[in-house]
Amino acid sequence: MRWVKVLKLSELPPGKCTNIFLGSMGIALANVNGGYYAADNRCPHDGGPLGMGEMDEEWIVCPYHGWAYSMKNGEFDNDRTRHMT
């Protein structure tokens, strides 16, 4: 496995997410209480850019329709009202 530096840890503070691209692959990166997680940047629901969404604790919220997924385990949270601000 080859490691690729994509950003400095200071560029992704706790509670934030971002999207990066490695070639044509989009990746959502998130800092959940100092733990760093990566996921496919495409929301399974409608292809929204997850890394451009907001974080709600461990949940990344898709900016298109508010669907939320755990960055820790990929679990889907079907209660969208829980993540509304």
N, CA, C and O atoms as a DFTB+ gen file, in Angstrom:
340 C
 N C O
     1  1       0.846      -1.164       0.000
     2  2       0.000       0.000       0.000
     3  2       0.897       1.235       0.000
     4  3       1.894       1.291       0.720
     5  1       0.536       2.205      -0.803
     6  2       1.283       3.462      -0.886
     7  2       0.514       4.543      -0.140
     8  3      -0.687       4.708      -0.353
     9  1       1.194       5.277       0.729
    10  2       0.581       6.381       1.467
    11  2       0.764       7.668       0.677
    12  3       1.825       7.910       0.102
    13  1      -0.276       8.487       0.655
    14  2      -0.246       9.760      -0.055
    15  2      -0.680      10.854       0.907
    16  3      -1.771      10.785       1.473
    17  1       0.163      11.864       1.098
    18  2      -0.196      12.981       1.966
    19  2      -1.174      13.870       1.216
    20  3      -0.887      14.321       0.107
    21  1      -2.336      14.123       1.823
    22  2      -3.368      14.915       1.150
    23  2      -3.624      16.253       1.837
    24  3      -4.110      17.190       1.202
    25  1      -3.305      16.353       3.124
    26  2      -3.420      17.623       3.842
    27  2      -2.721      17.497       5.179
    28  3      -2.395      16.396       5.621
    29  1      -2.494      18.631       5.821
    30  2      -1.923      18.641       7.163
    31  2      -3.050      18.429       8.165
    32  3      -4.176      18.872       7.936
    33  1      -2.757      17.758       9.271
    34  2      -3.788      17.521      10.284
    35  2      -4.391      18.831      10.771
    36  3      -5.578      18.878      11.094
    37  1      -3.604      19.882      10.827
    38  2      -4.112      21.179      11.288
    39  2      -5.139      21.774      10.328
    40  3      -5.877      22.687      10.701
    41  1      -5.192      21.272       9.108
    42  2      -6.151      21.768       8.118
    43  2      -7.539      21.141       8.267
    44  3      -8.482      21.548       7.588
    45  1      -7.662      20.155       9.151
    46  2      -8.941      19.481       9.366
    47  2      -9.205      19.389      10.872
    48  3      -8.959      18.347      11.480
    49  1      -9.705      20.476      11.477
    50  2      -9.939      20.481      12.926
    51  2     -11.113      19.575      13.320
    52  3     -11.913      19.191      12.467
    53  1     -11.216      19.237      14.599
    54  2     -12.329      18.399      15.062
    55  2     -13.683      18.983      14.665
    56  3     -13.911      20.190      14.750
    57  1     -14.574      18.089      14.229
    58  2     -15.922      18.489      13.838
    59  2     -16.037      19.010      12.421
    60  3     -17.081      19.537      12.037
    61  1     -14.979      18.870      11.639
    62  2     -14.993      19.369      10.261
    63  2     -14.765      18.231       9.278
    64  3     -14.221      17.181       9.620
    65  1     -15.199      18.474       8.041
    66  2     -14.978      17.513       6.967
    67  2     -14.542      18.275       5.720
    68  3     -14.707      19.491       5.624
    69  1     -13.994      17.547       4.788
    70  2     -13.577      18.120       3.514
    71  2     -13.594      17.020       2.467
    72  3     -13.698      15.837       2.794
    73  1     -13.492      17.416       1.214
    74  2     -13.363      16.406       0.167
    75  2     -12.043      16.624      -0.541
    76  3     -11.587      17.754      -0.713
    77  1     -11.442      15.524      -0.945
    78  2     -10.188      15.559      -1.681
    79  2     -10.332      14.616      -2.876
    80  3     -11.238      13.784      -2.921
    81  1      -9.447      14.758      -3.814
    82  2      -9.459      13.881      -4.976
    83  2      -8.088      13.268      -5.164
    84  3      -7.073      13.963      -5.121
    85  1      -8.062      11.975      -5.369
    86  2      -6.860      11.235      -5.729
    87  2      -7.122      10.677      -7.114
    88  3      -7.803       9.664      -7.274
    89  1      -6.572      11.355      -8.115
    90  2      -6.923      11.002      -9.482
    91  2      -8.395      11.322      -9.682
    92  3      -8.820      12.454      -9.450
    93  1      -9.166      10.354     -10.103
    94  2     -10.603      10.569     -10.307
    95  2     -11.441      10.131      -9.110
    96  3     -12.668      10.221      -9.152
    97  1     -10.796       9.659      -8.044
    98  2     -11.517       9.167      -6.874
    99  2     -11.748      10.300      -5.878
   100  3     -10.793      10.910      -5.398
   101  1     -13.012      10.582      -5.566
   102  2     -13.356      11.574      -4.552
   103  2     -13.475      10.907      -3.197
   104  3     -14.092       9.850      -3.063
   105  1     -12.875      11.537      -2.188
   106  2     -12.871      10.989      -0.837
   107  2     -13.323      12.065       0.137
   108  3     -12.839      13.196       0.085
   109  1     -14.243      11.720       1.021
   110  2     -14.654      12.607       2.107
   111  2     -13.789      12.274       3.318
   112  3     -13.702      11.116       3.726
   113  1     -13.156      13.286       3.885
   114  2     -12.342      13.115       5.087
   115  2     -13.001      13.875       6.224
   116  3     -13.517      14.975       6.024
   117  1     -12.985      13.291       7.423
   118  2     -13.602      13.946       8.580
   119  2     -12.747      13.739       9.815
   120  3     -12.075      12.719       9.971
   121  1     -12.791      14.737      10.691
   122  2     -12.157      14.653      11.993
   123  2     -13.271      14.547      13.027
   124  3     -14.014      15.502      13.255
   125  1     -13.376      13.389      13.643
   126  2     -14.392      13.143      14.672
   127  2     -13.665      13.038      16.006
   128  3     -13.096      11.997      16.336
   129  1     -13.691      14.129      16.767
   130  2     -13.041      14.171      18.084
   131  2     -11.586      13.723      18.039
   132  3     -11.137      12.992      18.922
   133  1     -10.851      14.149      17.026
   134  2      -9.440      13.811      16.910
   135  2      -9.160      12.512      16.177
   136  3      -7.997      12.173      15.957
   137  1     -10.195      11.775      15.792
   138  2     -10.041      10.569      14.984
   139  2     -10.327      10.924      13.535
   140  3     -11.292      11.631      13.246
   141  1      -9.507      10.446      12.640
   142  2      -9.651      10.782      11.222
   143  2     -10.265       9.610      10.463
   144  3      -9.841       8.464      10.612
   145  1     -11.275       9.922       9.641
   146  2     -12.017       8.898       8.923
   147  2     -12.147       9.299       7.460
   148  3     -12.182      10.485       7.131
   149  1     -12.217       8.311       6.594
   150  2     -12.372       8.541       5.155
   151  2     -13.521       7.693       4.635
   152  3     -13.767       6.585       5.112
   153  1     -14.220       8.241       3.643
   154  2     -15.332       7.524       3.017
   155  2     -15.431       7.975       1.562
   156  3     -14.869       8.999       1.176
   157  1     -16.138       7.212       0.782
   158  2     -16.445       7.629      -0.586
   159  2     -17.122       8.992      -0.513
   160  3     -18.003       9.195       0.322
   161  1     -16.734       9.911      -1.356
   162  2     -17.285      11.264      -1.326
   163  2     -18.698      11.336      -1.891
   164  3     -19.360      12.362      -1.738
   165  1     -19.175      10.286      -2.533
   166  2     -20.515      10.300      -3.147
   167  2     -21.555       9.737      -2.187
   168  3     -21.441       8.604      -1.720
   169  1     -22.570      10.548      -1.901
   170  2     -23.684      10.090      -1.080
   171  2     -24.393       8.939      -1.802
   172  3     -24.728       9.077      -2.979
   173  1     -24.629       7.815      -1.133
   174  2     -25.319       6.694      -1.778
   175  2     -26.737       7.044      -2.236
   176  3     -27.265       6.402      -3.144
   177  1     -27.351       8.044      -1.625
   178  2     -28.722       8.418      -1.960
   179  2     -28.820       9.059      -3.339
   180  3     -29.576       8.594      -4.192
   181  1     -28.042      10.145      -3.560
   182  2     -28.185      10.870      -4.820
   183  2     -26.862      11.416      -5.337
   184  3     -26.853      12.334      -6.157
   185  1     -25.748      10.865      -4.872
   186  2     -24.447      11.243      -5.397
   187  2     -23.909      12.570      -4.911
   188  3     -22.935      13.074      -5.470
   189  1     -24.512      13.154      -3.883
   190  2     -24.038      14.441      -3.358
   191  2     -22.629      14.347      -2.818
   192  3     -22.185      13.268      -2.422
   193  1     -21.911      15.477      -2.796
   194  2     -20.533      15.502      -2.310
   195  2     -20.482      15.532      -0.785
   196  3     -20.566      16.604      -0.187
   197  1     -20.348      14.382      -0.159
   198  2     -20.405      14.299       1.302
   199  2     -19.384      15.209       1.977
   200  3     -19.690      15.810       3.007
   201  1     -18.205      15.322       1.431
   202  2     -17.165      16.139       2.043
   203  2     -17.490      17.617       2.080
   204  3     -16.813      18.381       2.768
   205  1     -18.508      18.033       1.357
   206  2     -18.939      19.432       1.389
   207  2     -20.091      19.625       2.374
   208  3     -20.619      20.728       2.513
   209  1     -20.474      18.554       3.049
   210  2     -21.563      18.632       4.015
   211  2     -21.091      19.118       5.366
   212  3     -19.938      19.520       5.528
   213  1     -21.975      19.079       6.320
   214  2     -21.673      19.475       7.697
   215  2     -21.511      18.229       8.544
   216  3     -22.052      17.170       8.225
   217  1     -20.760      18.367       9.626
   218  2     -20.611      17.283      10.584
   219  2     -21.548      17.531      11.761
   220  3     -21.718      18.668      12.200
   221  1     -22.151      16.464      12.266
   222  2     -22.953      16.475      13.479
   223  2     -22.435      15.325      14.326
   224  3     -22.880      14.187      14.181
   225  1     -21.490      15.630      15.214
   226  2     -20.757      14.614      15.963
   227  2     -20.075      13.677      14.971
   228  3     -19.247      14.137      14.184
   229  1     -20.391      12.375      14.976
   230  2     -19.740      11.453      14.038
   231  2     -20.431      11.399      12.677
   232  3     -19.949      10.724      11.767
   233  1     -21.544      12.098      12.530
   234  2     -22.367      11.998      11.330
   235  2     -21.986      13.054      10.298
   236  3     -21.859      14.234      10.627
   237  1     -21.807      12.632       9.067
   238  2     -21.596      13.559       7.973
   239  2     -22.943      13.698       7.262
   240  3     -23.584      12.703       6.922
   241  1     -23.357      14.934       7.048
   242  2     -24.687      15.213       6.511
   243  2     -24.543      15.695       5.075
   244  3     -23.889      16.705       4.818
   245  1     -25.150      14.977       4.144
   246  2     -25.069      15.322       2.731
   247  2     -25.675      16.707       2.492
   248  3     -26.772      16.992       2.971
   249  1     -24.966      17.571       1.753
   250  2     -25.485      18.916       1.516
   251  2     -26.676      18.956       0.564
   252  3     -27.363      19.975       0.496
   253  1     -26.938      17.885      -0.167
   254  2     -28.049      17.893      -1.120
   255  2     -29.408      17.686      -0.453
   256  3     -30.328      18.477      -0.660
   257  1     -29.538      16.625       0.345
   258  2     -30.847      16.295       0.916
   259  2     -30.821      16.004       2.410
   260  3     -31.832      15.573       2.965
   261  1     -29.693      16.227       3.076
   262  2     -29.639      16.074       4.526
   263  2     -29.547      14.648       5.028
   264  3     -29.743      14.406       6.219
   265  1     -29.253      13.691       4.150
   266  2     -29.089      12.322       4.617
   267  2     -27.773      12.233       5.380
   268  3     -26.786      12.855       4.988
   269  1     -27.751      11.456       6.479
   270  2     -26.583      11.407       7.351
   271  2     -26.022       9.991       7.442
   272  3     -26.753       9.001       7.472
   273  1     -24.682       9.940       7.485
   274  2     -23.965       8.674       7.559
   275  2     -22.875       8.786       8.615
   276  3     -22.222       9.823       8.734
   277  1     -22.682       7.728       9.373
   278  2     -21.621       7.707      10.378
   279  2     -20.278       7.600       9.686
   280  3     -20.073       6.718       8.851
   281  1     -19.364       8.491      10.026
   282  2     -18.016       8.388       9.479
   283  2     -17.240       7.279      10.165
   284  3     -16.205       6.847       9.658
   285  1     -17.722       6.809      11.309
   286  2     -17.025       5.739      12.021
   287  2     -17.303       4.370      11.426
   288  3     -16.411       3.524      11.372
   289  1     -18.555       4.141      10.972
   290  2     -18.883       2.791      10.498
   291  2     -19.756       2.760       9.244
   292  3     -20.124       1.679       8.784
   293  1     -20.095       3.925       8.682
   294  2     -20.892       3.977       7.459
   295  2     -22.391       3.824       7.663
   296  3     -23.153       3.863       6.697
   297  1     -22.823       3.651       8.899
   298  2     -24.245       3.465       9.187
   299  2     -25.059       4.659       8.691
   300  3     -24.624       5.805       8.805
   301  1     -26.236       4.383       8.144
   302  2     -27.167       5.408       7.683
   303  2     -28.120       5.747       8.807
   304  3     -28.623       4.852       9.485
   305  1     -28.379       7.041       9.018
   306  2     -29.349       7.467      10.021
   307  2     -30.577       7.977       9.282
   308  3     -30.530       9.039       8.661
   309  1     -31.668       7.235       9.344
   310  2     -32.859       7.601       8.575
   311  2     -33.709       8.669       9.254
   312  3     -34.761       9.031       8.727
   313  1     -33.284       9.187      10.414
   314  2     -34.005      10.280      11.069
   315  2     -33.309      11.594      10.720
   316  3     -32.484      12.095      11.484
   317  1     -33.654      12.146       9.551
   318  2     -32.978      13.361       9.076
   319  2     -33.196      14.549       9.985
   320  3     -32.357      15.450      10.016
   321  1     -34.290      14.587      10.728
   322  2     -34.547      15.727      11.614
   323  2     -33.535      15.802      12.744
   324  3     -33.328      16.871      13.318
   325  1     -32.910      14.697      13.068
   326  2     -31.920      14.652      14.151
   327  2     -30.701      15.522      13.811
   328  3     -30.038      16.029      14.717
   329  1     -30.405      15.697      12.544
   330  2     -29.197      16.408      12.134
   331  2     -29.454      17.800      11.579
   332  3     -28.539      18.455      11.081
   333  1     -30.692      18.245      11.665
   334  2     -31.014      19.590      11.181
   335  2     -30.532      20.627      12.190
   336  3     -30.664      20.428      13.398
   337  1     -29.982      21.714      11.705
   338  2     -29.530      22.787      12.606
   339  2     -30.435      23.981      12.509
   340  3     -30.213      24.980      13.193
